Structure formats: C-alpha cells, structure tokens
Amino acid sequence: MKKICIDPGHGGAQPGAVYGGQQEKDATLQIGRKLARNLREIGYEVVMTRDNDATVSLRKRCDISNAANADAFISIHLNAAVNRTAHGAETWKWTKSKSPLAQNVQTELVAAIGAKDRGVKSTTTFYVLKHTRAAALVIECGFMSHNKERAKLFDDDYQEKIAAGIAKGILKAIPV
C-alpha cells in the first residue's frame, strides 16, 4: 500500500501568515485533515506530521515522513506577499526531483479551485524538501494577503476542493 505523509504547515507557537485575524496554521490543518480523509478513501495509508494545533519542528516533520517510509511528503501552506493583489496557487519541489508529482498536483489543484496557476517552482533551500526521502512538495494553496482569496481558503467547501485536487494529482503520479 502506498503511503502519503501529510504535513499541515506551521502549528502551535508558529501561526504562519496572519491576516484579518486568521492564522495560516488553522487552514493548513483543516485542509490537511480533509486531504487525509480523501486519500484514505482512495486507498492510501496516511501519516500526519500533526493532527492538532501542535508545534512540530522541521526536523521532526522530516523524521516522521522518513520513519514511515512515505512515498510522498505533502506540506500544505498558504502564501503571503507585500503586494496584496498577488493570488493563485503554486507548488514547490526539490530542484533535482524527477517525479511527476509536482506538476500533476499543481495541474489538478488549479483545475479544482479555479485559481491562477503560478506554476511549479524548484528550490534547494526548503528544509523539508531537502531532508525527506520521499517525493516531497510544498503546496501554497493561495494567498492569505489577498482578501478575497483568504476568505475562500477558510471556507469549508473550498478546502474540500483543494483537498480533492491535491488527492487527484497524487493519484495520477503515485497510483495506489
């Protein structure tokens, strides 16, 4: 059985982006739980780096994924920018990754939520991408700093669409 590690970004003492009285850590946990449910229904085994409002170090997040021998590590985040008009979804991968996971997830996420496609981006600086053995992604589902997009990101139905899109992308790249 394929195993997916879901990492709801931030948590506990680390709120992530905060706008309009809303904290990134709350939406990432809600989306992560919905994604976990969707993936279990498809037939994946799911491991969560956190399932409550806990502070979890970046090292611990990687250790959880590596100990589980996960096939994919999916870190859920919300973006923010000084330019309050910035919006859309983007997916980050490790520069040397050859996995189709990032592109499949980005394509299906954008299709599911109708957001601006900010594309797949590569980096060598994100700790969780560098230190997990699984195919790893950091998914920025939208912008906290964009008022209209933020309202959607905290909406239950929109979160369900995000989770469904990510799950569909995972399924295309890593069949059960």
PDB file of N, CA, C and O in Angstrom, residues 42-97:
ATOM      1  N   ILE A  42      -9.441   6.722  -1.024  1.00  0.00           N
ATOM      2  CA  ILE A  42      -8.895   6.208  -2.285  1.00  0.00           C
ATOM      3  C   ILE A  42      -8.158   4.892  -2.048  1.00  0.00           C
ATOM      4  O   ILE A  42      -8.144   4.020  -2.906  1.00  0.00           O
ATOM      5  N   GLY A  43      -7.549   4.755  -0.864  1.00  0.00           N
ATOM      6  CA  GLY A  43      -6.847   3.520  -0.544  1.00  0.00           C
ATOM      7  C   GLY A  43      -5.405   3.691  -0.115  1.00  0.00           C
ATOM      8  O   GLY A  43      -4.672   2.709   0.007  1.00  0.00           O
ATOM      9  N   TYR A  44      -4.987   4.919   0.121  1.00  0.00           N
ATOM     10  CA  TYR A  44      -3.632   5.169   0.614  1.00  0.00           C
ATOM     11  C   TYR A  44      -3.566   5.004   2.129  1.00  0.00           C
ATOM     12  O   TYR A  44      -4.562   5.210   2.825  1.00  0.00           O
ATOM     13  N   GLU A  45      -2.394   4.681   2.625  1.00  0.00           N
ATOM     14  CA  GLU A  45      -2.107   4.788   4.048  1.00  0.00           C
ATOM     15  C   GLU A  45      -1.629   6.218   4.254  1.00  0.00           C
ATOM     16  O   GLU A  45      -0.849   6.737   3.451  1.00  0.00           O
ATOM     17  N   VAL A  46      -2.093   6.871   5.308  1.00  0.00           N
ATOM     18  CA  VAL A  46      -1.759   8.273   5.548  1.00  0.00           C
ATOM     19  C   VAL A  46      -1.108   8.443   6.910  1.00  0.00           C
ATOM     20  O   VAL A  46      -1.569   7.880   7.904  1.00  0.00           O
ATOM     21  N   VAL A  47      -0.041   9.224   6.925  1.00  0.00           N
ATOM     22  CA  VAL A  47       0.639   9.615   8.152  1.00  0.00           C
ATOM     23  C   VAL A  47       0.583  11.141   8.212  1.00  0.00           C
ATOM     24  O   VAL A  47       0.834  11.810   7.205  1.00  0.00           O
ATOM     25  N   MET A  48       0.235  11.682   9.372  1.00  0.00           N
ATOM     26  CA  MET A  48       0.181  13.141   9.551  1.00  0.00           C
ATOM     27  C   MET A  48       1.358  13.589  10.427  1.00  0.00           C
ATOM     28  O   MET A  48       1.680  12.925  11.409  1.00  0.00           O
ATOM     29  N   THR A  49       1.957  14.730  10.072  1.00  0.00           N
ATOM     30  CA  THR A  49       3.008  15.279  10.935  1.00  0.00           C
ATOM     31  C   THR A  49       2.400  15.962  12.149  1.00  0.00           C
ATOM     32  O   THR A  49       3.054  16.087  13.183  1.00  0.00           O
ATOM     33  N   ARG A  50       1.164  16.429  12.008  1.00  0.00           N
ATOM     34  CA  ARG A  50       0.410  16.943  13.148  1.00  0.00           C
ATOM     35  C   ARG A  50      -1.074  16.815  12.835  1.00  0.00           C
ATOM     36  O   ARG A  50      -1.490  16.982  11.694  1.00  0.00           O
ATOM     37  N   ASP A  51      -1.858  16.503  13.866  1.00  0.00           N
ATOM     38  CA  ASP A  51      -3.305  16.396  13.705  1.00  0.00           C
ATOM     39  C   ASP A  51      -4.016  17.268  14.736  1.00  0.00           C
ATOM     40  O   ASP A  51      -5.176  17.070  15.040  1.00  0.00           O
ATOM     41  N   ASN A  52      -3.255  18.229  15.274  1.00  0.00           N
ATOM     42  CA  ASN A  52      -3.836  19.200  16.210  1.00  0.00           C
ATOM     43  C   ASN A  52      -2.964  20.450  16.152  1.00  0.00           C
ATOM     44  O   ASN A  52      -2.030  20.522  15.361  1.00  0.00           O
ATOM     45  N   ASP A  53      -3.255  21.415  17.002  1.00  0.00           N
ATOM     46  CA  ASP A  53      -2.524  22.681  16.977  1.00  0.00           C
ATOM     47  C   ASP A  53      -1.223  22.551  17.770  1.00  0.00           C
ATOM     48  O   ASP A  53      -1.067  23.125  18.838  1.00  0.00           O
ATOM     49  N   ALA A  54      -0.299  21.753  17.240  1.00  0.00           N
ATOM     50  CA  ALA A  54       0.969  21.483  17.919  1.00  0.00           C
ATOM     51  C   ALA A  54       2.126  22.129  17.178  1.00  0.00           C
ATOM     52  O   ALA A  54       2.089  22.274  15.956  1.00  0.00           O
ATOM     53  N   THR A  55       3.152  22.493  17.930  1.00  0.00           N
ATOM     54  CA  THR A  55       4.394  22.970  17.335  1.00  0.00           C
ATOM     55  C   THR A  55       5.230  21.743  16.990  1.00  0.00           C
ATOM     56  O   THR A  55       5.514  20.918  17.859  1.00  0.00           O
ATOM     57  N   VAL A  56       5.594  21.613  15.717  1.00  0.00           N
ATOM     58  CA  VAL A  56       6.405  20.489  15.254  1.00  0.00           C
ATOM     59  C   VAL A  56       7.581  21.069  14.476  1.00  0.00           C
ATOM     60  O   VAL A  56       7.382  21.822  13.520  1.00  0.00           O
ATOM     61  N   SER A  57       8.792  20.718  14.877  1.00  0.00           N
ATOM     62  CA  SER A  57       9.980  21.256  14.202  1.00  0.00           C
ATOM     63  C   SER A  57      10.070  20.728  12.774  1.00  0.00           C
ATOM     64  O   SER A  57       9.501  19.677  12.443  1.00  0.00           O
ATOM     65  N   LEU A  58      10.812  21.451  11.944  1.00  0.00           N
ATOM     66  CA  LEU A  58      11.014  20.988  10.573  1.00  0.00           C
ATOM     67  C   LEU A  58      11.712  19.634  10.561  1.00  0.00           C
ATOM     68  O   LEU A  58      11.358  18.749   9.784  1.00  0.00           O
ATOM     69  N   ARG A  59      12.697  19.466  11.429  1.00  0.00           N
ATOM     70  CA  ARG A  59      13.408  18.184  11.515  1.00  0.00           C
ATOM     71  C   ARG A  59      12.441  17.058  11.873  1.00  0.00           C
ATOM     72  O   ARG A  59      12.485  15.975  11.282  1.00  0.00           O
ATOM     73  N   LYS A  60      11.552  17.290  12.847  1.00  0.00           N
ATOM     74  CA  LYS A  60      10.597  16.267  13.276  1.00  0.00           C
ATOM     75  C   LYS A  60       9.640  15.913  12.137  1.00  0.00           C
ATOM     76  O   LYS A  60       9.289  14.735  11.950  1.00  0.00           O
ATOM     77  N   ARG A  61       9.221  16.905  11.358  1.00  0.00           N
ATOM     78  CA  ARG A  61       8.329  16.653  10.221  1.00  0.00           C
ATOM     79  C   ARG A  61       9.000  15.684   9.239  1.00  0.00           C
ATOM     80  O   ARG A  61       8.382  14.730   8.769  1.00  0.00           O
ATOM     81  N   CYS A  62      10.267  15.936   8.949  1.00  0.00           N
ATOM     82  CA  CYS A  62      11.026  15.059   8.049  1.00  0.00           C
ATOM     83  C   CYS A  62      11.218  13.680   8.665  1.00  0.00           C
ATOM     84  O   CYS A  62      11.087  12.661   7.973  1.00  0.00           O
ATOM     85  N   ASP A  63      11.526  13.650   9.959  1.00  0.00           N
ATOM     86  CA  ASP A  63      11.725  12.371  10.649  1.00  0.00           C
ATOM     87  C   ASP A  63      10.470  11.505  10.599  1.00  0.00           C
ATOM     88  O   ASP A  63      10.552  10.288  10.428  1.00  0.00           O
ATOM     89  N   ILE A  64       9.299  12.131  10.754  1.00  0.00           N
ATOM     90  CA  ILE A  64       8.028  11.391  10.708  1.00  0.00           C
ATOM     91  C   ILE A  64       7.851  10.753   9.329  1.00  0.00           C
ATOM     92  O   ILE A  64       7.528   9.566   9.211  1.00  0.00           O
ATOM     93  N   SER A  65       8.084  11.526   8.283  1.00  0.00           N
ATOM     94  CA  SER A  65       7.950  11.016   6.924  1.00  0.00           C
ATOM     95  C   SER A  65       8.959   9.908   6.645  1.00  0.00           C
ATOM     96  O   SER A  65       8.610   8.849   6.100  1.00  0.00           O
ATOM     97  N   ASN A  66      10.201  10.135   7.023  1.00  0.00           N
ATOM     98  CA  ASN A  66      11.253   9.155   6.766  1.00  0.00           C
ATOM     99  C   ASN A  66      11.042   7.867   7.555  1.00  0.00           C
ATOM    100  O   ASN A  66      11.232   6.774   7.027  1.00  0.00           O
ATOM    101  N   ALA A  67      10.626   7.991   8.822  1.00  0.00           N
ATOM    102  CA  ALA A  67      10.375   6.804   9.647  1.00  0.00           C
ATOM    103  C   ALA A  67       9.221   5.974   9.076  1.00  0.00           C
ATOM    104  O   ALA A  67       9.214   4.745   9.182  1.00  0.00           O
ATOM    105  N   ALA A  68       8.254   6.649   8.477  1.00  0.00           N
ATOM    106  CA  ALA A  68       7.105   5.961   7.888  1.00  0.00           C
ATOM    107  C   ALA A  68       7.433   5.368   6.513  1.00  0.00           C
ATOM    108  O   ALA A  68       6.631   4.631   5.953  1.00  0.00           O
ATOM    109  N   ASN A  69       8.597   5.732   5.986  1.00  0.00           N
ATOM    110  CA  ASN A  69       8.991   5.317   4.639  1.00  0.00           C
ATOM    111  C   ASN A  69       7.922   5.728   3.625  1.00  0.00           C
ATOM    112  O   ASN A  69       7.483   4.930   2.787  1.00  0.00           O
ATOM    113  N   ALA A  70       7.502   6.982   3.726  1.00  0.00           N
ATOM    114  CA  ALA A  70       6.429   7.503   2.878  1.00  0.00           C
ATOM    115  C   ALA A  70       6.850   7.548   1.408  1.00  0.00           C
ATOM    116  O   ALA A  70       8.021   7.735   1.084  1.00  0.00           O
ATOM    117  N   ASP A  71       5.863   7.387   0.547  1.00  0.00           N
ATOM    118  CA  ASP A  71       6.088   7.502  -0.892  1.00  0.00           C
ATOM    119  C   ASP A  71       6.022   8.956  -1.345  1.00  0.00           C
ATOM    120  O   ASP A  71       6.581   9.313  -2.382  1.00  0.00           O
ATOM    121  N   ALA A  72       5.311   9.783  -0.569  1.00  0.00           N
ATOM    122  CA  ALA A  72       5.218  11.212  -0.872  1.00  0.00           C
ATOM    123  C   ALA A  72       5.064  11.989   0.428  1.00  0.00           C
ATOM    124  O   ALA A  72       4.473  11.506   1.393  1.00  0.00           O
ATOM    125  N   PHE A  73       5.618  13.189   0.440  1.00  0.00           N
ATOM    126  CA  PHE A  73       5.526  14.121   1.565  1.00  0.00           C
ATOM    127  C   PHE A  73       4.858  15.374   1.019  1.00  0.00           C
ATOM    128  O   PHE A  73       5.387  16.019   0.112  1.00  0.00           O
ATOM    129  N   ILE A  74       3.688  15.704   1.543  1.00  0.00           N
ATOM    130  CA  ILE A  74       2.881  16.816   1.042  1.00  0.00           C
ATOM    131  C   ILE A  74       2.730  17.848   2.150  1.00  0.00           C
ATOM    132  O   ILE A  74       1.997  17.640   3.124  1.00  0.00           O
ATOM    133  N   SER A  75       3.424  18.966   2.020  1.00  0.00           N
ATOM    134  CA  SER A  75       3.363  20.033   3.013  1.00  0.00           C
ATOM    135  C   SER A  75       2.392  21.109   2.529  1.00  0.00           C
ATOM    136  O   SER A  75       2.569  21.668   1.438  1.00  0.00           O
ATOM    137  N   ILE A  76       1.367  21.375   3.321  1.00  0.00           N
ATOM    138  CA  ILE A  76       0.293  22.301   2.962  1.00  0.00           C
ATOM    139  C   ILE A  76       0.574  23.669   3.576  1.00  0.00           C
ATOM    140  O   ILE A  76       0.767  23.787   4.795  1.00  0.00           O
ATOM    141  N   HIS A  77       0.557  24.700   2.735  1.00  0.00           N
ATOM    142  CA  HIS A  77       0.811  26.072   3.194  1.00  0.00           C
ATOM    143  C   HIS A  77      -0.108  27.054   2.494  1.00  0.00           C
ATOM    144  O   HIS A  77      -0.757  26.724   1.498  1.00  0.00           O
ATOM    145  N   LEU A  78      -0.133  28.276   3.029  1.00  0.00           N
ATOM    146  CA  LEU A  78      -0.810  29.398   2.394  1.00  0.00           C
ATOM    147  C   LEU A  78       0.227  30.493   2.219  1.00  0.00           C
ATOM    148  O   LEU A  78       1.032  30.743   3.115  1.00  0.00           O
ATOM    149  N   ASN A  79       0.206  31.132   1.097  1.00  0.00           N
ATOM    150  CA  ASN A  79       1.200  32.131   0.741  1.00  0.00           C
ATOM    151  C   ASN A  79       0.842  33.499   1.312  1.00  0.00           C
ATOM    152  O   ASN A  79      -0.278  33.711   1.798  1.00  0.00           O
ATOM    153  N   ALA A  80       1.765  34.437   1.221  1.00  0.00           N
ATOM    154  CA  ALA A  80       1.531  35.835   1.596  1.00  0.00           C
ATOM    155  C   ALA A  80       2.539  36.683   0.843  1.00  0.00           C
ATOM    156  O   ALA A  80       3.635  36.221   0.523  1.00  0.00           O
ATOM    157  N   ALA A  81       2.161  37.916   0.545  1.00  0.00           N
ATOM    158  CA  ALA A  81       3.052  38.815  -0.187  1.00  0.00           C
ATOM    159  C   ALA A  81       2.784  40.259   0.208  1.00  0.00           C
ATOM    160  O   ALA A  81       1.669  40.607   0.611  1.00  0.00           O
ATOM    161  N   VAL A  82       3.803  41.077   0.084  1.00  0.00           N
ATOM    162  CA  VAL A  82       3.646  42.519   0.323  1.00  0.00           C
ATOM    163  C   VAL A  82       2.644  43.086  -0.679  1.00  0.00           C
ATOM    164  O   VAL A  82       1.811  43.919  -0.339  1.00  0.00           O
ATOM    165  N   ASN A  83       2.706  42.606  -1.914  1.00  0.00           N
ATOM    166  CA  ASN A  83       1.754  43.004  -2.944  1.00  0.00           C
ATOM    167  C   ASN A  83       0.429  42.298  -2.670  1.00  0.00           C
ATOM    168  O   ASN A  83       0.282  41.103  -2.933  1.00  0.00           O
ATOM    169  N   ARG A  84      -0.531  43.044  -2.150  1.00  0.00           N
ATOM    170  CA  ARG A  84      -1.797  42.448  -1.714  1.00  0.00           C
ATOM    171  C   ARG A  84      -2.673  41.957  -2.872  1.00  0.00           C
ATOM    172  O   ARG A  84      -3.712  41.344  -2.649  1.00  0.00           O
ATOM    173  N   THR A  85      -2.258  42.221  -4.124  1.00  0.00           N
ATOM    174  CA  THR A  85      -3.025  41.721  -5.264  1.00  0.00           C
ATOM    175  C   THR A  85      -2.518  40.356  -5.733  1.00  0.00           C
ATOM    176  O   THR A  85      -3.170  39.723  -6.565  1.00  0.00           O
ATOM    177  N   ALA A  86      -1.377  39.899  -5.207  1.00  0.00           N
ATOM    178  CA  ALA A  86      -0.852  38.582  -5.582  1.00  0.00           C
ATOM    179  C   ALA A  86      -1.850  37.509  -5.176  1.00  0.00           C
ATOM    180  O   ALA A  86      -2.404  37.543  -4.080  1.00  0.00           O
ATOM    181  N   HIS A  87      -2.093  36.561  -6.074  1.00  0.00           N
ATOM    182  CA  HIS A  87      -3.040  35.482  -5.785  1.00  0.00           C
ATOM    183  C   HIS A  87      -2.687  34.244  -6.615  1.00  0.00           C
ATOM    184  O   HIS A  87      -1.857  34.302  -7.519  1.00  0.00           O
ATOM    185  N   GLY A  88      -3.307  33.135  -6.276  1.00  0.00           N
ATOM    186  CA  GLY A  88      -3.106  31.908  -7.019  1.00  0.00           C
ATOM    187  C   GLY A  88      -2.385  30.838  -6.213  1.00  0.00           C
ATOM    188  O   GLY A  88      -1.989  31.052  -5.073  1.00  0.00           O
ATOM    189  N   ALA A  89      -2.232  29.688  -6.843  1.00  0.00           N
ATOM    190  CA  ALA A  89      -1.619  28.525  -6.200  1.00  0.00           C
ATOM    191  C   ALA A  89      -0.304  28.188  -6.894  1.00  0.00           C
ATOM    192  O   ALA A  89      -0.172  28.345  -8.107  1.00  0.00           O
ATOM    193  N   GLU A  90       0.650  27.705  -6.093  1.00  0.00           N
ATOM    194  CA  GLU A  90       1.931  27.265  -6.643  1.00  0.00           C
ATOM    195  C   GLU A  90       2.425  26.069  -5.852  1.00  0.00           C
ATOM    196  O   GLU A  90       2.066  25.883  -4.689  1.00  0.00           O
ATOM    197  N   THR A  91       3.244  25.262  -6.504  1.00  0.00           N
ATOM    198  CA  THR A  91       3.776  24.048  -5.896  1.00  0.00           C
ATOM    199  C   THR A  91       5.299  24.077  -6.007  1.00  0.00           C
ATOM    200  O   THR A  91       5.837  24.315  -7.088  1.00  0.00           O
ATOM    201  N   TRP A  92       5.959  23.828  -4.882  1.00  0.00           N
ATOM    202  CA  TRP A  92       7.423  23.808  -4.822  1.00  0.00           C
ATOM    203  C   TRP A  92       7.927  22.382  -4.733  1.00  0.00           C
ATOM    204  O   TRP A  92       7.356  21.556  -4.019  1.00  0.00           O
ATOM    205  N   LYS A  93       9.022  22.102  -5.438  1.00  0.00           N
ATOM    206  CA  LYS A  93       9.664  20.796  -5.391  1.00  0.00           C
ATOM    207  C   LYS A  93      11.170  20.995  -5.254  1.00  0.00           C
ATOM    208  O   LYS A  93      11.705  22.079  -5.494  1.00  0.00           O
ATOM    209  N   TRP A  94      11.858  19.906  -4.878  1.00  0.00           N
ATOM    210  CA  TRP A  94      13.317  19.899  -4.800  1.00  0.00           C
ATOM    211  C   TRP A  94      13.860  20.005  -6.224  1.00  0.00           C
ATOM    212  O   TRP A  94      13.352  19.345  -7.143  1.00  0.00           O
ATOM    213  N   THR A  95      14.844  20.822  -6.446  1.00  0.00           N
ATOM    214  CA  THR A  95      15.373  21.098  -7.778  1.00  0.00           C
ATOM    215  C   THR A  95      15.696  19.840  -8.578  1.00  0.00           C
ATOM    216  O   THR A  95      15.398  19.767  -9.768  1.00  0.00           O
ATOM    217  N   LYS A  96      16.282  18.837  -7.946  1.00  0.00           N
ATOM    218  CA  LYS A  96      16.714  17.636  -8.674  1.00  0.00           C
ATOM    219  C   LYS A  96      15.630  16.575  -8.813  1.00  0.00           C
ATOM    220  O   LYS A  96      15.869  15.527  -9.405  1.00  0.00           O
ATOM    221  N   SER A  97      14.437  16.842  -8.309  1.00  0.00           N
ATOM    222  CA  SER A  97      13.358  15.856  -8.374  1.00  0.00           C
ATOM    223  C   SER A  97      12.930  15.601  -9.816  1.00  0.00           C
ATOM    224  O   SER A  97      12.689  16.533 -10.579  1.00  0.00           O
TER     225      SER A  97
END
